[in-house]
CSV table of C-alpha atoms in Angstrom, one decimal:
chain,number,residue,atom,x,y,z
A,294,UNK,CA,-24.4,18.9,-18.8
A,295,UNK,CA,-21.3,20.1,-16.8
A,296,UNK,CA,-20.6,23.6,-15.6
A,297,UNK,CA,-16.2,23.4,-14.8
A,298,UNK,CA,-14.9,26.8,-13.1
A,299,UNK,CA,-12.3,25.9,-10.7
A,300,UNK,CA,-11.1,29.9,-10.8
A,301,UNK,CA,-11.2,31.0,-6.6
A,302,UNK,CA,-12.8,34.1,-7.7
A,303,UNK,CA,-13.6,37.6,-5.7
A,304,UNK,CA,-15.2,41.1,-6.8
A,305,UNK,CA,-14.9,43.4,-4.3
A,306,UNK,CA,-13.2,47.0,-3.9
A,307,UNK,CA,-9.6,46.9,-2.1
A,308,UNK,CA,-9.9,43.0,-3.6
A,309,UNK,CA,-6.0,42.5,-3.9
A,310,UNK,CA,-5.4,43.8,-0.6
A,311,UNK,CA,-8.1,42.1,1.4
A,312,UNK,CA,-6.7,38.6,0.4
A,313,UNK,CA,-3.1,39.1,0.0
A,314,UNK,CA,-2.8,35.9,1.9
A,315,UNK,CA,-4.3,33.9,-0.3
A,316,UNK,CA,-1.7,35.5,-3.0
A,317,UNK,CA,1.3,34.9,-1.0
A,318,UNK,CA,0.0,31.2,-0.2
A,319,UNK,CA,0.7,30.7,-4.3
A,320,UNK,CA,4.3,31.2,-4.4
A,321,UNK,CA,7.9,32.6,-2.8
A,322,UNK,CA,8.8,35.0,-5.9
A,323,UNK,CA,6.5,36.6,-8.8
A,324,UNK,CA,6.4,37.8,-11.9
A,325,UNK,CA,4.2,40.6,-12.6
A,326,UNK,CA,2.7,40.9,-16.2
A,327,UNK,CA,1.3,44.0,-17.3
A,328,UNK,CA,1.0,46.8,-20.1
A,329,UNK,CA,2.6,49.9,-20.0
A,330,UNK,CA,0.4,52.7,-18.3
A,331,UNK,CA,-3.0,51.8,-17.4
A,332,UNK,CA,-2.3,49.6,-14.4
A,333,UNK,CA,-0.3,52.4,-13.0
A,334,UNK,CA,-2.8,54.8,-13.9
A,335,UNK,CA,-5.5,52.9,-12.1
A,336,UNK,CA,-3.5,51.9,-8.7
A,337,UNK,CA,-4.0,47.7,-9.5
A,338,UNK,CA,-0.1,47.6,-9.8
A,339,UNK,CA,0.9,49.6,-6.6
A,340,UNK,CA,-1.8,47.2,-4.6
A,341,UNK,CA,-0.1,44.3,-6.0
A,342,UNK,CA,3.5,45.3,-5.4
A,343,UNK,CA,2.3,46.4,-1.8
A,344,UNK,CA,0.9,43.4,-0.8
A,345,UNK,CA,4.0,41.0,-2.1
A,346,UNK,CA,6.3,43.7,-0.4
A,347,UNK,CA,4.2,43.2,2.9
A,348,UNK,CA,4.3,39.7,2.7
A,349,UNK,CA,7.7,39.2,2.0
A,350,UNK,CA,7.5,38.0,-1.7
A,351,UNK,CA,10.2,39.4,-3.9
A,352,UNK,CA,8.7,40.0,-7.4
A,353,UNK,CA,10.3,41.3,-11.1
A,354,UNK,CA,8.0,43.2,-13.3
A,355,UNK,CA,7.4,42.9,-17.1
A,356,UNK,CA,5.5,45.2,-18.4
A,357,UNK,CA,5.7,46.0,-22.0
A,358,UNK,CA,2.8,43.5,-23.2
A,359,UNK,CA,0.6,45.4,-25.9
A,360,UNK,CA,-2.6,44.8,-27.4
A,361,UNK,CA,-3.0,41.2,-29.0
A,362,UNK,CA,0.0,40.1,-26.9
A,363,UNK,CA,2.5,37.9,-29.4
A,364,UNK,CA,4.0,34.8,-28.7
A,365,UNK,CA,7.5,36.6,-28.7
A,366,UNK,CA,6.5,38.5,-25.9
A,367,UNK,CA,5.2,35.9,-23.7
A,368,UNK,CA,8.5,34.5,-24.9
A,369,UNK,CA,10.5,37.2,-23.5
A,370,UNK,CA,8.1,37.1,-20.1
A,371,UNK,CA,9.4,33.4,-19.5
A,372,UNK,CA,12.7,34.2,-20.1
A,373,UNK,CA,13.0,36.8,-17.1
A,374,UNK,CA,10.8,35.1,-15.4
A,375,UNK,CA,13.0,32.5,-15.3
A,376,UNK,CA,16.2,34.5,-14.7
A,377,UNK,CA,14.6,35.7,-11.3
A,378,UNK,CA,13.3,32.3,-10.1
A,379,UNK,CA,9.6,33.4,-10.7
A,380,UNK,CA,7.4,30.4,-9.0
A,381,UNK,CA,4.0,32.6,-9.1
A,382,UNK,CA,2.4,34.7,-12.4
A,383,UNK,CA,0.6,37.5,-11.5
A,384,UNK,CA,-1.1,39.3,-14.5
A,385,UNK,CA,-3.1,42.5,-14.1
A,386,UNK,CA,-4.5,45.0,-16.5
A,387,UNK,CA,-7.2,43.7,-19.2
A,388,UNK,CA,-7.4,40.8,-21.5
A,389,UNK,CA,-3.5,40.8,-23.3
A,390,UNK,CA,-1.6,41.6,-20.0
A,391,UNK,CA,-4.4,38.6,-18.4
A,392,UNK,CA,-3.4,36.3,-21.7
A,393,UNK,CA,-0.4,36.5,-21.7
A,394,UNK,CA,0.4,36.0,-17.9
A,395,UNK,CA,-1.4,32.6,-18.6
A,396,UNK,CA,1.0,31.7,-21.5
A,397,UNK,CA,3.8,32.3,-20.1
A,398,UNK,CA,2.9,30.8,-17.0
A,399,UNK,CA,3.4,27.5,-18.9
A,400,UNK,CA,6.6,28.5,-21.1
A,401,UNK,CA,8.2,29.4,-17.4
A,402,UNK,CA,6.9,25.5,-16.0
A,403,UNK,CA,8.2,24.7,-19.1
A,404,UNK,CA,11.3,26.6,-19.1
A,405,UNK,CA,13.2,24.1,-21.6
A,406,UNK,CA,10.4,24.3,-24.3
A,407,UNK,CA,10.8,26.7,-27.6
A,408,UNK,CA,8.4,29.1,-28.5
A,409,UNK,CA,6.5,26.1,-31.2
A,410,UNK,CA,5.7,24.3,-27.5
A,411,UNK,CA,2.8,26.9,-27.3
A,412,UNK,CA,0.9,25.4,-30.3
A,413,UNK,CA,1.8,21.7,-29.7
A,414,UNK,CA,-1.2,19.5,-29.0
A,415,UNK,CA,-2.0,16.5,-26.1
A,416,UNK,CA,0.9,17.9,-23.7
A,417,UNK,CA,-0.5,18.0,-20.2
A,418,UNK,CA,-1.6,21.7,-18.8
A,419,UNK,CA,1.3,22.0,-16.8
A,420,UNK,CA,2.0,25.8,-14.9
A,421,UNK,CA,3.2,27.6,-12.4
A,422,UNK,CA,0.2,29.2,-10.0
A,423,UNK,CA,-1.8,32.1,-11.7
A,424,UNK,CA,-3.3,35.2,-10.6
A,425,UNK,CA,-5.7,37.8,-12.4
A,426,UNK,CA,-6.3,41.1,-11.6
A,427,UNK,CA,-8.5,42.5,-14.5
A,428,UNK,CA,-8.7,46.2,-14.9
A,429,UNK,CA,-10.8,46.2,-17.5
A,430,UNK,CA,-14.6,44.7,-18.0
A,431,UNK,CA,-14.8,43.2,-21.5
A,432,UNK,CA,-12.1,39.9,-21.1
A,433,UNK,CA,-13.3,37.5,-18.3
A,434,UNK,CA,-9.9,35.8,-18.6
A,435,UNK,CA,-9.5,35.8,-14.9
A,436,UNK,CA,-12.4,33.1,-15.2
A,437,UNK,CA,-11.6,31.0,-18.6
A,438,UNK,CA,-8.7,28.6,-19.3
A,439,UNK,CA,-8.4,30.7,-22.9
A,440,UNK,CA,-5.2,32.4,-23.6
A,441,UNK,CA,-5.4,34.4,-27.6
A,442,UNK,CA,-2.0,34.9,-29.0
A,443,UNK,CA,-1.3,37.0,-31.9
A,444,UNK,CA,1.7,34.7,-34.0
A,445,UNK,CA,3.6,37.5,-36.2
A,446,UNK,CA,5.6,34.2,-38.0
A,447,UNK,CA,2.3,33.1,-39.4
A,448,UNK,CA,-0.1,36.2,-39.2
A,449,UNK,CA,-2.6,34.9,-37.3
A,450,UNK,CA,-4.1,35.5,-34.2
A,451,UNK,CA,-6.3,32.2,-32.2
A,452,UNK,CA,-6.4,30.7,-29.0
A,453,UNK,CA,-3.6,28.3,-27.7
A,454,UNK,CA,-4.0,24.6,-27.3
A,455,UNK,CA,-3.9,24.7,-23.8
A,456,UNK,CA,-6.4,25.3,-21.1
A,457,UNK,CA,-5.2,27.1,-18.4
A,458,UNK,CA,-7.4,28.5,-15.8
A,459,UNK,CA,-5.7,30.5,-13.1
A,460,UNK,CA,-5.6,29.4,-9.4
A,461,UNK,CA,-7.2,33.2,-8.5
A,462,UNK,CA,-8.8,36.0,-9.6
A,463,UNK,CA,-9.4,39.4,-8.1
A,464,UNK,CA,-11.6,41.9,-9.9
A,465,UNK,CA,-12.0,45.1,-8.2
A,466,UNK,CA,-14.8,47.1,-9.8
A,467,UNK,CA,-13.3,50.6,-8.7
A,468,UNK,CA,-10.4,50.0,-11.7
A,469,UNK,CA,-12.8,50.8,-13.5
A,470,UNK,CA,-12.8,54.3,-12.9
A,471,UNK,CA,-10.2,55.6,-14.8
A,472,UNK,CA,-10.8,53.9,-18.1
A,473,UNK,CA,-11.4,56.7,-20.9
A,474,UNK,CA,-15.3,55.9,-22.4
A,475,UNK,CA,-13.5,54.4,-25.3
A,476,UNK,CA,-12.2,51.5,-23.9
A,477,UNK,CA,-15.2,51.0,-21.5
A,478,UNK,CA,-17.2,50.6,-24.8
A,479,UNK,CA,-15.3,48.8,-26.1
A,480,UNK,CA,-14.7,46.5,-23.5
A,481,UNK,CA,-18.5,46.5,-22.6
A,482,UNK,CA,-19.4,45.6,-25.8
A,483,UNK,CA,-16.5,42.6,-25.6
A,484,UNK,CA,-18.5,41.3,-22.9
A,485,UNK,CA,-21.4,41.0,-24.5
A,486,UNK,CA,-20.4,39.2,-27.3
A,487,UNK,CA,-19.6,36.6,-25.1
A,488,UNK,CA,-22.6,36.4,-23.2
A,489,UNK,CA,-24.7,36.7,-27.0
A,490,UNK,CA,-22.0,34.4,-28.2
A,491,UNK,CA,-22.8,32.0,-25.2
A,492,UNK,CA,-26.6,31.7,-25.0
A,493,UNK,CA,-26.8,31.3,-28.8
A,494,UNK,CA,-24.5,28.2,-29.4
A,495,UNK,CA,-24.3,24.5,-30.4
A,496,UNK,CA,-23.2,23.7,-27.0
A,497,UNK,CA,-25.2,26.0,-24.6
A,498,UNK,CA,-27.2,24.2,-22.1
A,499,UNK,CA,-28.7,25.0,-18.7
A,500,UNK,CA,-25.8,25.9,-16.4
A,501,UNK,CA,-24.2,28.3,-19.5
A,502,UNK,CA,-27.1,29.7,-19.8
A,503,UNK,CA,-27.8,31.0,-16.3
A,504,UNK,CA,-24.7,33.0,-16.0
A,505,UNK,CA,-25.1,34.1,-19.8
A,506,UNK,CA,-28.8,35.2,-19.0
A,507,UNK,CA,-27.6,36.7,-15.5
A,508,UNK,CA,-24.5,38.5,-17.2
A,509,UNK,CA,-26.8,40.3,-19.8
A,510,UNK,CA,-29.4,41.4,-17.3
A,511,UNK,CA,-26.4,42.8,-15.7
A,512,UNK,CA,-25.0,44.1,-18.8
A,513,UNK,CA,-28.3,45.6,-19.7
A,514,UNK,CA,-28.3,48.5,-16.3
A,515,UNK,CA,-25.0,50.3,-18.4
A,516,UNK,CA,-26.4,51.2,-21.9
A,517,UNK,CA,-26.6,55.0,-20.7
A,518,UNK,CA,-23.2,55.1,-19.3
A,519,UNK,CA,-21.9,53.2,-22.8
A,520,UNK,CA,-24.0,56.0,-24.2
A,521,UNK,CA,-22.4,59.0,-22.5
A,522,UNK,CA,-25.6,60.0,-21.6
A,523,UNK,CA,-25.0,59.2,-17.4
A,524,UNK,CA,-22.3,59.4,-15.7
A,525,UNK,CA,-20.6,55.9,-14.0
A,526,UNK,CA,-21.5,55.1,-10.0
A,527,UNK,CA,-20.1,52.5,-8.1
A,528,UNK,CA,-22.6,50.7,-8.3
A,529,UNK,CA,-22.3,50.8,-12.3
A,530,UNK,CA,-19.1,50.3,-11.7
A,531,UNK,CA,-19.6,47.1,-10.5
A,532,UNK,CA,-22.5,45.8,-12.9
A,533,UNK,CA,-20.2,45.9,-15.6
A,534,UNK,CA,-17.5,43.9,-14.0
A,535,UNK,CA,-19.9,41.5,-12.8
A,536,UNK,CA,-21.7,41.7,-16.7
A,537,UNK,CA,-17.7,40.7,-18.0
A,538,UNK,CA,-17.2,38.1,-15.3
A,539,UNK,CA,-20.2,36.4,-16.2
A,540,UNK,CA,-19.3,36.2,-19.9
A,541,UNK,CA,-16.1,34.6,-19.3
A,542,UNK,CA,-17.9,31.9,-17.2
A,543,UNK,CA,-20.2,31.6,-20.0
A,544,UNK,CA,-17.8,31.2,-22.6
A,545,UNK,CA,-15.4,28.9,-20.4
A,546,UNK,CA,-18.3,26.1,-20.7
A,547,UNK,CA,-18.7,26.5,-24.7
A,548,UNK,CA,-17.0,29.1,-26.2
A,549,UNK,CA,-17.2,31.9,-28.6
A,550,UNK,CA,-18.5,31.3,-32.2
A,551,UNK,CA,-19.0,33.3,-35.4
A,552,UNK,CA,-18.1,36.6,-34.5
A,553,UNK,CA,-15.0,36.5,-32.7
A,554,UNK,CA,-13.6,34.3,-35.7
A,555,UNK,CA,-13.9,37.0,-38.1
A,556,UNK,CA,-13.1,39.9,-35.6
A,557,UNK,CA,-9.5,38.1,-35.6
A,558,UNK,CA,-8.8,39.2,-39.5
A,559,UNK,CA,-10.2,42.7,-37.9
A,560,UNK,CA,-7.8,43.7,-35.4
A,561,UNK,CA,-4.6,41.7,-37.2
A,562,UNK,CA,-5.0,43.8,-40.3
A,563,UNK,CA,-6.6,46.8,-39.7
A,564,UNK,CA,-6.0,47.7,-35.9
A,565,UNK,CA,-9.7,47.5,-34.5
A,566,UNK,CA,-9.4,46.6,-31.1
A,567,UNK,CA,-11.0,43.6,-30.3
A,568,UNK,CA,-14.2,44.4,-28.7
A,569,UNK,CA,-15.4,46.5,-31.2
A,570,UNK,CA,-14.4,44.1,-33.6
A,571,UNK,CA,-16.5,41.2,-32.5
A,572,UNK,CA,-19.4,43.9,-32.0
A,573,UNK,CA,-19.3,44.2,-35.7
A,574,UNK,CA,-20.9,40.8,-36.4
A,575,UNK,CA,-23.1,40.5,-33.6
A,576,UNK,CA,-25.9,41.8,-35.6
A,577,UNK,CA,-25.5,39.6,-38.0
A,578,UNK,CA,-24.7,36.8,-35.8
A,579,UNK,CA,-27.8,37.4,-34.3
A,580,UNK,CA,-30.0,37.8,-37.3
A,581,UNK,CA,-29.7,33.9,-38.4
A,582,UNK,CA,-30.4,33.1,-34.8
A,583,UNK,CA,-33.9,31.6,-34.2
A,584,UNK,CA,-36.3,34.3,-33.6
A,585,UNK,CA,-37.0,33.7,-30.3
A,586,UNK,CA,-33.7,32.8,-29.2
A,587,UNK,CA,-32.8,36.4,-30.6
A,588,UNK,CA,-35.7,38.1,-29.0
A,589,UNK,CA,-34.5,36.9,-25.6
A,590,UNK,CA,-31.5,37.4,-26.4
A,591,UNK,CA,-31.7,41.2,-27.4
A,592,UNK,CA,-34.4,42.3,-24.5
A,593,UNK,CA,-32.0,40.9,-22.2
A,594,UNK,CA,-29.6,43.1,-23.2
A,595,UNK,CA,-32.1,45.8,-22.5
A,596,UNK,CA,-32.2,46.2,-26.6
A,597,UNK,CA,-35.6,46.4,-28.5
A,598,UNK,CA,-34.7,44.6,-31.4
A,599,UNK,CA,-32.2,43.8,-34.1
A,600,UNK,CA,-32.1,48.1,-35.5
A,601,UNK,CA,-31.8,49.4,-32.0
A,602,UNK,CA,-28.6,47.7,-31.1
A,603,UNK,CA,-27.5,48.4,-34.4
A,604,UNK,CA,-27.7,52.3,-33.8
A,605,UNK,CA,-26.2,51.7,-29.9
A,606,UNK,CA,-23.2,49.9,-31.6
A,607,UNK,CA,-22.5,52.3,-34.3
A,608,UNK,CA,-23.1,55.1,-31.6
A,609,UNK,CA,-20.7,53.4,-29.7
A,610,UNK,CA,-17.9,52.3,-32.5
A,611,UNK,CA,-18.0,55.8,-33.9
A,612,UNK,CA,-19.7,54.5,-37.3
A,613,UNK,CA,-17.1,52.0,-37.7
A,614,UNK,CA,-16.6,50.8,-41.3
A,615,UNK,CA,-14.6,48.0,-42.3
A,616,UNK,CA,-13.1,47.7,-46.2
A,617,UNK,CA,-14.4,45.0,-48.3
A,618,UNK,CA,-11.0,43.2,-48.2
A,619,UNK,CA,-10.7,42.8,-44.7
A,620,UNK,CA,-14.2,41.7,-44.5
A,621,UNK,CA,-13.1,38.9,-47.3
A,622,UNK,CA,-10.0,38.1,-45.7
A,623,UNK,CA,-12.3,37.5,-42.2
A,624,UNK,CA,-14.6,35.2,-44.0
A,625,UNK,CA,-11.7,33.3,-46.1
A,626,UNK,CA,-9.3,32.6,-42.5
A,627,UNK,CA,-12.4,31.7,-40.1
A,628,UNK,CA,-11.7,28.9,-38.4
A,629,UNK,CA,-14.1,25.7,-39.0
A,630,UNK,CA,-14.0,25.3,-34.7
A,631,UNK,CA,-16.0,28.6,-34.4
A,632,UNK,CA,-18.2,27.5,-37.3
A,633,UNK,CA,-19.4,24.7,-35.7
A,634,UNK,CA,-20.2,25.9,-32.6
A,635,UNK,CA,-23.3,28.0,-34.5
A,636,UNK,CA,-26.8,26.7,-33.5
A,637,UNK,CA,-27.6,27.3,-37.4
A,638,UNK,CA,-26.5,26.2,-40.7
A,639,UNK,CA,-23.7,28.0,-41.9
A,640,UNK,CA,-21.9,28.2,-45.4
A,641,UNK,CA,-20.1,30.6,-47.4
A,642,UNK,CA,-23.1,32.3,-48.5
A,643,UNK,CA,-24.6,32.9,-44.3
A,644,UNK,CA,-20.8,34.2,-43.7
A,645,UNK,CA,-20.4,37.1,-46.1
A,646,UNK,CA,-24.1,38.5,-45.2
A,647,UNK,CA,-23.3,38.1,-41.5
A,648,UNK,CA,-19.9,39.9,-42.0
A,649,UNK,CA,-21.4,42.6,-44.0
A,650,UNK,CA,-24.6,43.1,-41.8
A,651,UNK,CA,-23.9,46.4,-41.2
C-alpha cells in the first residue's frame, strides 16, 4: 500500500490571503488561469491579484478557459505565459480553469514543445510551480496530478500522460457562496463519484479508503441543501469542500473507473456538464458492485439504497435523459484503463445495462 499527496494543502476562509507568502515564495511573475465570470463573481480573483500586488509579483491574466478546457487553449495560455516571463501558474475557479493551469504549466517549462508534447509518453513531469484555488466543490484537482483535456483534432476528451500535482492548494469554503444550486449539484454530485468511484475499485486499499470513507460521511451532511430543501451555512459550506477535497485525494491514489469513462462521450457530444454526467452511471456502477461493498457505500452517502439515490439524482439532474446514441457512442469509446480498474467483471453486455441503468 502507498498513500502519495505531496499537494501543501489549506481550507480555510481568507485562505489566499493568509498565506500569500507561501505564494510569493513560488515564483517572481504569474500567470493567472481562470474562466470568464465566476472567479470575479466570487472575489477568489481580486484576493489573488491583491496578494501578488502586495508582494510585489507582477502577474498577466488569462482568462477565457471554458468548460472541458482544449488543448488549444492551454496552448494559447503557454504562449502568453511565455511572452510575459511567467515563472509561477496560478489557476483558480473549478476543475477546467484548475486543469488547464496544470497543463500549461508544463507547455510554458516546456516552451519549445508543440501542442502533440501534451500526449507524448515517458517524458519527465517537468513544470513550472503550481497553485490552485478551487471555487468550486466537485474537482479536487488542487489535490491530484490529473489534468482532462478535451482534443477538438481527434474528438475526444481523457486525461494527459502526465502527472502533475501542484506545489499548493488553497480552498476557501466561502467561494462557495455564490455558486447558483445548479452547479453546486452538479459539482457535489462530481465529488461523489470520486469518492464512490474510489472505495469501489481494483486498486482501493486502506489508505484510499479512509479519505474515500471520510469524504462521503462528509458528503452525506449536504443532501438537503443539494435538495433545495435547506438553505447553505458555513459550516455546509465547508463540508462540501472538504467532501471534494477528499475525493480528489481518493482518486489521486487509484483513480476513477466506469463512470467517468462513459460520462466523457456525455459532455463531448451532447453538452452535459461533467458532474452530472458521471452521476448518470453511478447507479449502475454501483449495482454490479458487491452487495456489501454497495451497502456501505450508499449509507455512507447518507442514501438508503440503490432507488433512493436514484430519485436524489434525477431530482437533482432535472430528469436527465440521455439519447440511445450517445449512450452507444459512451460504451463503444470507453477506454480499457477505466475498465480495468472495476472490482467486477466487465464486458460489453455489464456496460450497456450500466449505461442505461436509469
Amino acid at each position: 500500500m502507498k498513500f502519495y499527496m505531496p499537494v501543501k494543502l489549506y481550507q480555510e476562509v481568507n485562505c489566499v490571503k493568509n498565506h500569500a507568502s507561501e505564494i510569493a515564495s513560488l515564483g517572481s511573475r504569474a500567470v493567472l488561469v481562470t474562466g470568464g465570470s465566476s472567479s470575479k463573481k466570487n472575489g477568489s480573483l481580486s484576493d489573488v491579484e491583491g496578494v501578488l500586488d502586495d508582494s510585489g509579483i507582477p502577474f498577466t491574466l488569462f482568462d477565457g478557459v471554458e468548460q472541458n478546457p482544449s488543448t488549444d487553449t492551454v496552448m494559447k495560455i503557454r504562449d502568453q505565459a511565455v511572452d510575459f516571463g511567467a515563472d509561477l501558474c496560478i489557476g483558480i475557479g473549478g476543475g477546467s480553469s484548475l486543469d488547464a493551469a496544470k497543463a500549461a504549466a508544463l507547455m510554458i517549462k516546456n516552451s519549445d514543445k508543440g501542442i502533440d508534447y501534451l500526449y507524448e509518453k515517458g517524458n519527465p513531469v517537468d513544470t513550472i510551480p503550481v497553485v490552485e484555488v478551487p471555487t468550486t466543490c466537485g474537482t479536487g484537482s488542487e489535490v491530484t496530478a490529473v489534468s482532462v483535456l478535451t482534443n477538438h483534432k481527434t474528438n475526444t476528451k481523457g486525461s494527459i500522460p502526465y502527472k502533475i500535482f501542484p506545489s499548493l492548494g488553497l480552498a476557501d469554503p466561502g467561494y462557495l457562496k455564490s455558486l447558483p444550486l445548479s452547479v453546486l449539484r452538479n459539482t457535489a454530485v462530481d465529488a461523489l463519484a470520486h469518492l464512490w468511484e474510489s472505495l469501489i475499485n481494483a486498486h482501493s486499499d486502506t489508505y484510499s479508503n479512509m479519505t474515500a470513507e471520510a469524504g462521503l460521511k462528509a458528503w452525506s451532511l449536504n443532501r438537503d441543501i443539494l435538495s433545495g430543501m435547506v438553505r447553505a451555512s458555513d459550516r455546509d459550506f465547508s463540508n462540501l469542500m472538504t467532501a471534494s477535497v477528499l475525493g480528489g485525494m481518493s482518486i489521486a491514489q487509484v483513480g476513477t473507473t466506469i463512470p467517468h469513462g462513459l460520462s466523457y462521450a456525455l459532455t463531448l457530444n451532447a453538452g452535459i456538464p461533467h458532474g452530472q454526467a458521471c452521476g448518470y452511471f453511478e447507479a449502475g456502477y454501483l449495482s454490479h458492485a458487491d452487495k456489501d461493498l454497495r451497502d456501505k457505500a450508499l449509507s455512507l452517502a447518507g442514501f438508503k439504497d440503490l432507488d433512493d439515490w436514484r430519485e436524489f439524482y434525477s431530482e437533482v439532474s432535472e430528469q436527465l435523459t440521455v439519447s440511445d446514441e450517445v449512450l452507444s457512442r459512451a460504451v463503444d469509446e470507453l477506454q480499457e484503463s477505466k475498465m480495468a480498474l472495476a472490482p467486477f467483471h466487465c464486458d460489453r453486455k455489464i456496460l450497456n445495462e450500466i449505461a442505461r441503468d436509469l
